[in-house]
Amino acid sequence: SNSGEVCDLLLSVIRQDPDTITADLARTRFCDSAGIHAIVRANRQARSRGAELRLAVGDSPVNRVLVLTGLDQIMPVYRNVQQSRDTPRAVPG
């Protein structure tokens, strides 16, 4: 029900031009098609600016949704925020 707010927040962060953004979804219990759309939209925007959007999912049921939709194959998914921070960014290309 708050996917619009999440998308707005992610897009706001992306506009600040960071190299890497990690969205912490570890406590998220539900993600529907609107949530997936918000993640995809933010990922596209980040990539168009040369940034990398990462997801930290922990044991959240969202991880299963990412696997079922194939998003885990097109964007980096980590166990937690610290693992994301500890992982160097891949060289584009």
PDB file of C-alpha atoms in Angstrom:
ATOM      1  CA  SER A   1       0.000   0.000   0.000  1.00  0.00           C
ATOM      2  CA  ASN A   2       2.988   2.311   0.290  1.00  0.00           C
ATOM      3  CA  SER A   3       4.772   1.423  -2.950  1.00  0.00           C
ATOM      4  CA  GLY A   4       4.258   4.954  -4.280  1.00  0.00           C
ATOM      5  CA  GLU A   5       5.959   6.417  -1.223  1.00  0.00           C
ATOM      6  CA  VAL A   6       8.821   3.915  -1.514  1.00  0.00           C
ATOM      7  CA  CYS A   7       9.286   4.735  -5.183  1.00  0.00           C
ATOM      8  CA  ASP A   8       9.237   8.481  -4.471  1.00  0.00           C
ATOM      9  CA  LEU A   9      11.833   8.012  -1.720  1.00  0.00           C
ATOM     10  CA  LEU A  10      14.106   5.912  -3.936  1.00  0.00           C
ATOM     11  CA  LEU A  11      13.832   8.375  -6.808  1.00  0.00           C
ATOM     12  CA  SER A  12      14.619  11.237  -4.422  1.00  0.00           C
ATOM     13  CA  VAL A  13      17.781   9.466  -3.267  1.00  0.00           C
ATOM     14  CA  ILE A  14      18.751   8.632  -6.854  1.00  0.00           C
ATOM     15  CA  ARG A  15      18.461  12.318  -7.821  1.00  0.00           C
ATOM     16  CA  GLN A  16      21.208  13.050  -5.278  1.00  0.00           C
ATOM     17  CA  ASP A  17      23.576  11.178  -7.657  1.00  0.00           C
ATOM     18  CA  PRO A  18      25.126   8.547  -5.391  1.00  0.00           C
ATOM     19  CA  ASP A  19      27.136   5.745  -6.994  1.00  0.00           C
ATOM     20  CA  THR A  20      25.386   3.031  -5.008  1.00  0.00           C
ATOM     21  CA  ILE A  21      22.013   2.907  -3.253  1.00  0.00           C
ATOM     22  CA  THR A  22      20.951   0.053  -0.976  1.00  0.00           C
ATOM     23  CA  ALA A  23      17.258  -0.332  -0.220  1.00  0.00           C
ATOM     24  CA  ASP A  24      16.791  -2.228   3.046  1.00  0.00           C
ATOM     25  CA  LEU A  25      13.774  -4.504   2.541  1.00  0.00           C
ATOM     26  CA  ALA A  26      14.676  -6.952   5.306  1.00  0.00           C
ATOM     27  CA  ARG A  27      11.609  -6.070   7.397  1.00  0.00           C
ATOM     28  CA  THR A  28       9.239  -5.924   4.436  1.00  0.00           C
ATOM     29  CA  ARG A  29       6.635  -8.670   4.653  1.00  0.00           C
ATOM     30  CA  PHE A  30       4.652  -8.091   1.461  1.00  0.00           C
ATOM     31  CA  CYS A  31       5.462  -6.954  -2.054  1.00  0.00           C
ATOM     32  CA  ASP A  32       2.832  -6.931  -4.784  1.00  0.00           C
ATOM     33  CA  SER A  33       3.054  -5.930  -8.429  1.00  0.00           C
ATOM     34  CA  ALA A  34       2.993  -2.231  -7.508  1.00  0.00           C
ATOM     35  CA  GLY A  35       6.010  -2.800  -5.259  1.00  0.00           C
ATOM     36  CA  ILE A  36       7.844  -4.675  -7.996  1.00  0.00           C
ATOM     37  CA  HIS A  37       7.025  -1.875 -10.427  1.00  0.00           C
ATOM     38  CA  ALA A  38       8.439   0.677  -7.960  1.00  0.00           C
ATOM     39  CA  ILE A  39      11.683  -1.300  -7.637  1.00  0.00           C
ATOM     40  CA  VAL A  40      12.019  -1.728 -11.407  1.00  0.00           C
ATOM     41  CA  ARG A  41      11.324   1.961 -12.008  1.00  0.00           C
ATOM     42  CA  ALA A  42      13.906   3.008  -9.423  1.00  0.00           C
ATOM     43  CA  ASN A  43      16.437   0.538 -10.839  1.00  0.00           C
ATOM     44  CA  ARG A  44      15.992   1.937 -14.351  1.00  0.00           C
ATOM     45  CA  GLN A  45      16.370   5.491 -13.085  1.00  0.00           C
ATOM     46  CA  ALA A  46      19.496   4.591 -11.103  1.00  0.00           C
ATOM     47  CA  ARG A  47      21.073   2.844 -14.073  1.00  0.00           C
ATOM     48  CA  SER A  48      20.296   5.773 -16.373  1.00  0.00           C
ATOM     49  CA  ARG A  49      22.313   7.966 -13.988  1.00  0.00           C
ATOM     50  CA  GLY A  50      25.185   5.480 -13.751  1.00  0.00           C
ATOM     51  CA  ALA A  51      24.246   4.370 -10.233  1.00  0.00           C
ATOM     52  CA  GLU A  52      23.613   0.891  -8.878  1.00  0.00           C
ATOM     53  CA  LEU A  53      20.478   0.085  -6.879  1.00  0.00           C
ATOM     54  CA  ARG A  54      21.001  -2.809  -4.480  1.00  0.00           C
ATOM     55  CA  LEU A  55      18.460  -4.638  -2.365  1.00  0.00           C
ATOM     56  CA  ALA A  56      19.093  -6.006   1.127  1.00  0.00           C
ATOM     57  CA  VAL A  57      16.388  -8.569   1.886  1.00  0.00           C
ATOM     58  CA  GLY A  58      17.459 -10.746   4.816  1.00  0.00           C
ATOM     59  CA  ASP A  59      14.821 -13.396   5.536  1.00  0.00           C
ATOM     60  CA  SER A  60      12.030 -11.262   4.117  1.00  0.00           C
ATOM     61  CA  PRO A  61       9.381 -12.966   1.955  1.00  0.00           C
ATOM     62  CA  VAL A  62      10.288 -10.319  -0.628  1.00  0.00           C
ATOM     63  CA  ASN A  63      13.295 -12.444  -1.545  1.00  0.00           C
ATOM     64  CA  ARG A  64      10.968 -15.117  -2.946  1.00  0.00           C
ATOM     65  CA  VAL A  65       9.135 -12.488  -5.001  1.00  0.00           C
ATOM     66  CA  LEU A  66      12.453 -11.266  -6.407  1.00  0.00           C
ATOM     67  CA  VAL A  67      13.381 -14.822  -7.409  1.00  0.00           C
ATOM     68  CA  LEU A  68       9.959 -15.537  -8.954  1.00  0.00           C
ATOM     69  CA  THR A  69      10.013 -12.324 -10.989  1.00  0.00           C
ATOM     70  CA  GLY A  70      13.656 -12.702 -11.996  1.00  0.00           C
ATOM     71  CA  LEU A  71      14.667  -9.382 -10.451  1.00  0.00           C
ATOM     72  CA  ASP A  72      17.395 -11.171  -8.516  1.00  0.00           C
ATOM     73  CA  GLN A  73      19.033 -11.793 -11.893  1.00  0.00           C
ATOM     74  CA  ILE A  74      19.072  -8.166 -13.022  1.00  0.00           C
ATOM     75  CA  MET A  75      19.925  -6.332  -9.808  1.00  0.00           C
ATOM     76  CA  PRO A  76      22.206  -7.057  -6.868  1.00  0.00           C
ATOM     77  CA  VAL A  77      20.485  -8.688  -3.899  1.00  0.00           C
ATOM     78  CA  TYR A  78      22.244  -8.965  -0.547  1.00  0.00           C
ATOM     79  CA  ARG A  79      21.502 -10.565   2.784  1.00  0.00           C
ATOM     80  CA  ASN A  80      21.813  -7.255   4.646  1.00  0.00           C
ATOM     81  CA  VAL A  81      22.936  -3.662   4.265  1.00  0.00           C
ATOM     82  CA  GLN A  82      26.385  -4.378   5.698  1.00  0.00           C
ATOM     83  CA  GLN A  83      27.026  -7.075   3.076  1.00  0.00           C
ATOM     84  CA  SER A  84      26.015  -4.573   0.398  1.00  0.00           C
ATOM     85  CA  ARG A  85      28.361  -1.934   1.823  1.00  0.00           C
ATOM     86  CA  ASP A  86      31.222  -4.434   2.052  1.00  0.00           C
ATOM     87  CA  THR A  87      30.844  -5.501  -1.581  1.00  0.00           C
ATOM     88  CA  PRO A  88      32.718  -3.343  -4.104  1.00  0.00           C
ATOM     89  CA  ARG A  89      30.686  -2.088  -6.997  1.00  0.00           C
ATOM     90  CA  ALA A  90      31.155  -4.014 -10.215  1.00  0.00           C
ATOM     91  CA  VAL A  91      32.874  -2.114 -12.974  1.00  0.00           C
ATOM     92  CA  PRO A  92      30.167  -1.109 -15.503  1.00  0.00           C
ATOM     93  CA  GLY A  93      30.368  -2.859 -18.846  1.00  0.00           C
TER      94      GLY A  93
END
